[in-house]
Amino acid sequence: MIVVPVSLGTRSYDILIEDGLLDRAAEHLAPHARGGRFVVVTDAHVAATQLKRLEASLAAAGIAVCPIILPPGEGTKSWDGLSALMDQLLELGVERKDAILALGGGVIGDLVGFAAAILKRGCRFIQIPTTLLSQVDSSVGGKTAINTAAGKNLVGAFHQPALVLIDPTSLDTLAAREVRAGYAEVVKYGLIDRPEFFGWCEASGAALLSGDSAARTHAIETSVRAKAAIVAEDEEEKTGRRALLNLGHTFGHALEAETGYSDRLLHGEAVAAGMALAFRFSAAQGLCSADDAARVTAHLRAAGLPASLAEAGVGADGADGADGADGAALVAHMLHDKKMEGGTLPFLLARGIGQTYLDKTVDLKAVAAFLDAERFA
Ligand code: GLY
């Protein structure tokens, strides 16, 4: 089994990665029982495929578990969803000695983590992520949140889990599109500061996407090691180091807003297109080579991910560009992003593959002009 420590002083924890871990979860959960109960929160889709595995493991070890099954989908990560979950947790009489298990993707992890952060001023929770995106990104690092009318993830807290259990075989029941979307976040770590890992993605990404166990485990391990290192340096995104994890997210945010945060464009797909745009914008500004930007674009496309406005479904429909959102409209979406700082919008740009940096001096007019040109690419 692979053990990746997240070093955060008294809030340190381990990430465990192994095929079949869900079926052996009890032995790793038992030390966290502390005389309390385990309450597992999941959604109806994950309950149908993975919950029985977790329950069987706990039952075999004589550990009782209370399941709470929520409706699937982003709508659950809302004030109403939070309120309903809090009521259920309170009805069950959950106490601080209990542990809340978040079994599912990013929606479940973010919502349950936030509920745990505020229930009785802070309860322990354990992440058991079941999508590639949540395994390589959102389950690690303690960001928890819900969406509100004003935007996504605007209400939340930093609340670190006590343990993260990753069973890559949980990906076997996912739609190929969802695995591809999560793969964008894997590629991200190579682009941030691990050029050799981007080379590995070019060589082995296809194997990972086709379910090769060794490739999948290597990608997850490398990703969480990279994320754990960044989180240990800048837990609450104060120094700019953790902000590197937002590569592709500002451009991607505009694409998600333009497509109504819907199934038209999944978050990971928006991040993929956003990373390609960030690299091409960097190349257009003379910051990085056109070859590196082309390599990033080619790999994302080869993985079946969108790498342009048109592929993300927001390019110009007509020859005159009358139908798509123009550069100014896309920049206006960016200005609603929570990453705004004192009236400026920091961008993650690149000097090359593996050389991402935070730039707080980007001229938004140049971004709009770049996006206008990209509409016809
Ligand atoms: N997903 C970005 C972060 O955890 O900081």
GROMACS .gro file of N, CA, C and O in nm, residues 2-9 11-17 140 163-164 221 224-232:
model
  112
    2ILE      N    1   0.043   0.225  -0.072
    2ILE     CA    2   0.117   0.352  -0.078
    2ILE      C    3   0.062   0.444   0.031
    2ILE      O    4  -0.060   0.460   0.044
    3VAL      N    5   0.153   0.503   0.107
    3VAL     CA    6   0.114   0.597   0.213
    3VAL      C    7   0.180   0.731   0.182
    3VAL      O    8   0.303   0.741   0.174
    4VAL      N    9   0.098   0.834   0.164
    4VAL     CA   10   0.151   0.968   0.139
    4VAL      C   11   0.113   1.056   0.259
    4VAL      O   12  -0.005   1.079   0.284
    5PRO      N   13   0.212   1.103   0.334
    5PRO     CA   14   0.179   1.188   0.449
    5PRO      C   15   0.152   1.332   0.406
    5PRO      O   16   0.217   1.382   0.314
    6VAL      N   17   0.057   1.393   0.471
    6VAL     CA   18   0.035   1.538   0.453
    6VAL      C   19   0.080   1.601   0.584
    6VAL      O   20   0.018   1.578   0.689
    7SER      N   21   0.189   1.679   0.580
    7SER     CA   22   0.252   1.728   0.703
    7SER      C   23   0.201   1.866   0.740
    7SER      O   24   0.240   1.966   0.680
    8LEU      N   25   0.112   1.868   0.837
    8LEU     CA   26   0.050   1.995   0.879
    8LEU      C   27   0.046   2.004   1.031
    8LEU      O   28  -0.057   2.040   1.090
    9GLY      N   29   0.157   1.968   1.096
    9GLY     CA   30   0.162   1.977   1.242
    9GLY      C   31   0.055   1.890   1.305
    9GLY      O   32   0.040   1.772   1.269
   11ARG      N   33  -0.246   1.886   1.252
   11ARG     CA   34  -0.352   1.848   1.156
   11ARG      C   35  -0.298   1.754   1.048
   11ARG      O   36  -0.358   1.740   0.943
   12SER      N   37  -0.183   1.691   1.074
   12SER     CA   38  -0.124   1.599   0.975
   12SER      C   39  -0.212   1.476   0.957
   12SER      O   40  -0.282   1.434   1.049
   13TYR      N   41  -0.205   1.418   0.839
   13TYR     CA   42  -0.281   1.293   0.813
   13TYR      C   43  -0.216   1.220   0.697
   13TYR      O   44  -0.127   1.272   0.629
   14ASP      N   45  -0.261   1.095   0.679
   14ASP     CA   46  -0.208   1.012   0.571
   14ASP      C   47  -0.311   0.996   0.459
   14ASP      O   48  -0.432   0.994   0.484
   15ILE      N   49  -0.257   0.981   0.339
   15ILE     CA   50  -0.339   0.942   0.224
   15ILE      C   51  -0.296   0.799   0.191
   15ILE      O   52  -0.178   0.774   0.167
   16LEU      N   53  -0.390   0.706   0.194
   16LEU     CA   54  -0.360   0.565   0.163
   16LEU      C   55  -0.414   0.533   0.024
   16LEU      O   56  -0.528   0.568  -0.007
   17ILE      N   57  -0.332   0.468  -0.058
   17ILE     CA   58  -0.373   0.437  -0.196
   17ILE      C   59  -0.349   0.289  -0.221
   17ILE      O   60  -0.236   0.240  -0.205
  140VAL      N   61  -0.786   1.616  -0.096
  140VAL     CA   62  -0.660   1.642  -0.025
  140VAL      C   63  -0.646   1.793  -0.002
  140VAL      O   64  -0.667   1.872  -0.094
  163LEU      N   65  -0.798   1.147   0.754
  163LEU     CA   66  -0.744   1.036   0.674
  163LEU      C   67  -0.806   1.046   0.536
  163LEU      O   68  -0.920   1.093   0.522
  164VAL      N   69  -0.731   1.005   0.433
  164VAL     CA   70  -0.789   0.995   0.298
  164VAL      C   71  -0.763   0.853   0.249
  164VAL      O   72  -0.649   0.807   0.249
  221GLU      N   73  -0.071   0.860  -0.715
  221GLU     CA   74   0.035   0.881  -0.614
  221GLU      C   75   0.114   1.008  -0.645
  221GLU      O   76   0.138   1.091  -0.555
  224VAL      N   77  -0.104   1.320  -0.569
  224VAL     CA   78  -0.128   1.356  -0.428
  224VAL      C   79   0.003   1.393  -0.357
  224VAL      O   80   0.002   1.476  -0.266
  225ARG      N   81   0.116   1.333  -0.401
  225ARG     CA   82   0.244   1.376  -0.342
  225ARG      C   83   0.269   1.523  -0.377
  225ARG      O   84   0.313   1.603  -0.294
  226ALA      N   85   0.241   1.559  -0.503
  226ALA     CA   86   0.262   1.698  -0.545
  226ALA      C   87   0.169   1.791  -0.467
  226ALA      O   88   0.211   1.896  -0.418
  227LYS      N   89   0.044   1.750  -0.453
  227LYS     CA   90  -0.051   1.837  -0.383
  227LYS      C   91  -0.016   1.845  -0.234
  227LYS      O   92  -0.020   1.954  -0.175
  228ALA      N   93   0.021   1.731  -0.174
  228ALA     CA   94   0.056   1.731  -0.030
  228ALA      C   95   0.173   1.826  -0.003
  228ALA      O   96   0.174   1.899   0.097
  229ALA      N   97   0.270   1.828  -0.095
  229ALA     CA   98   0.387   1.915  -0.076
  229ALA      C   99   0.345   2.062  -0.081
  229ALA      O  100   0.389   2.145   0.001
  230ILE      N  101   0.259   2.095  -0.175
  230ILE     CA  102   0.215   2.235  -0.188
  230ILE      C  103   0.130   2.276  -0.067
  230ILE      O  104   0.148   2.384  -0.010
  231VAL      N  105   0.039   2.188  -0.026
  231VAL     CA  106  -0.049   2.219   0.087
  231VAL      C  107   0.033   2.235   0.216
  231VAL      O  108   0.006   2.323   0.298
  232ALA      N  109   0.136   2.151   0.232
  232ALA     CA  110   0.221   2.162   0.353
  232ALA      C  111   0.292   2.296   0.357
  232ALA      O  112   0.319   2.350   0.464
   0.00000   0.00000   0.00000
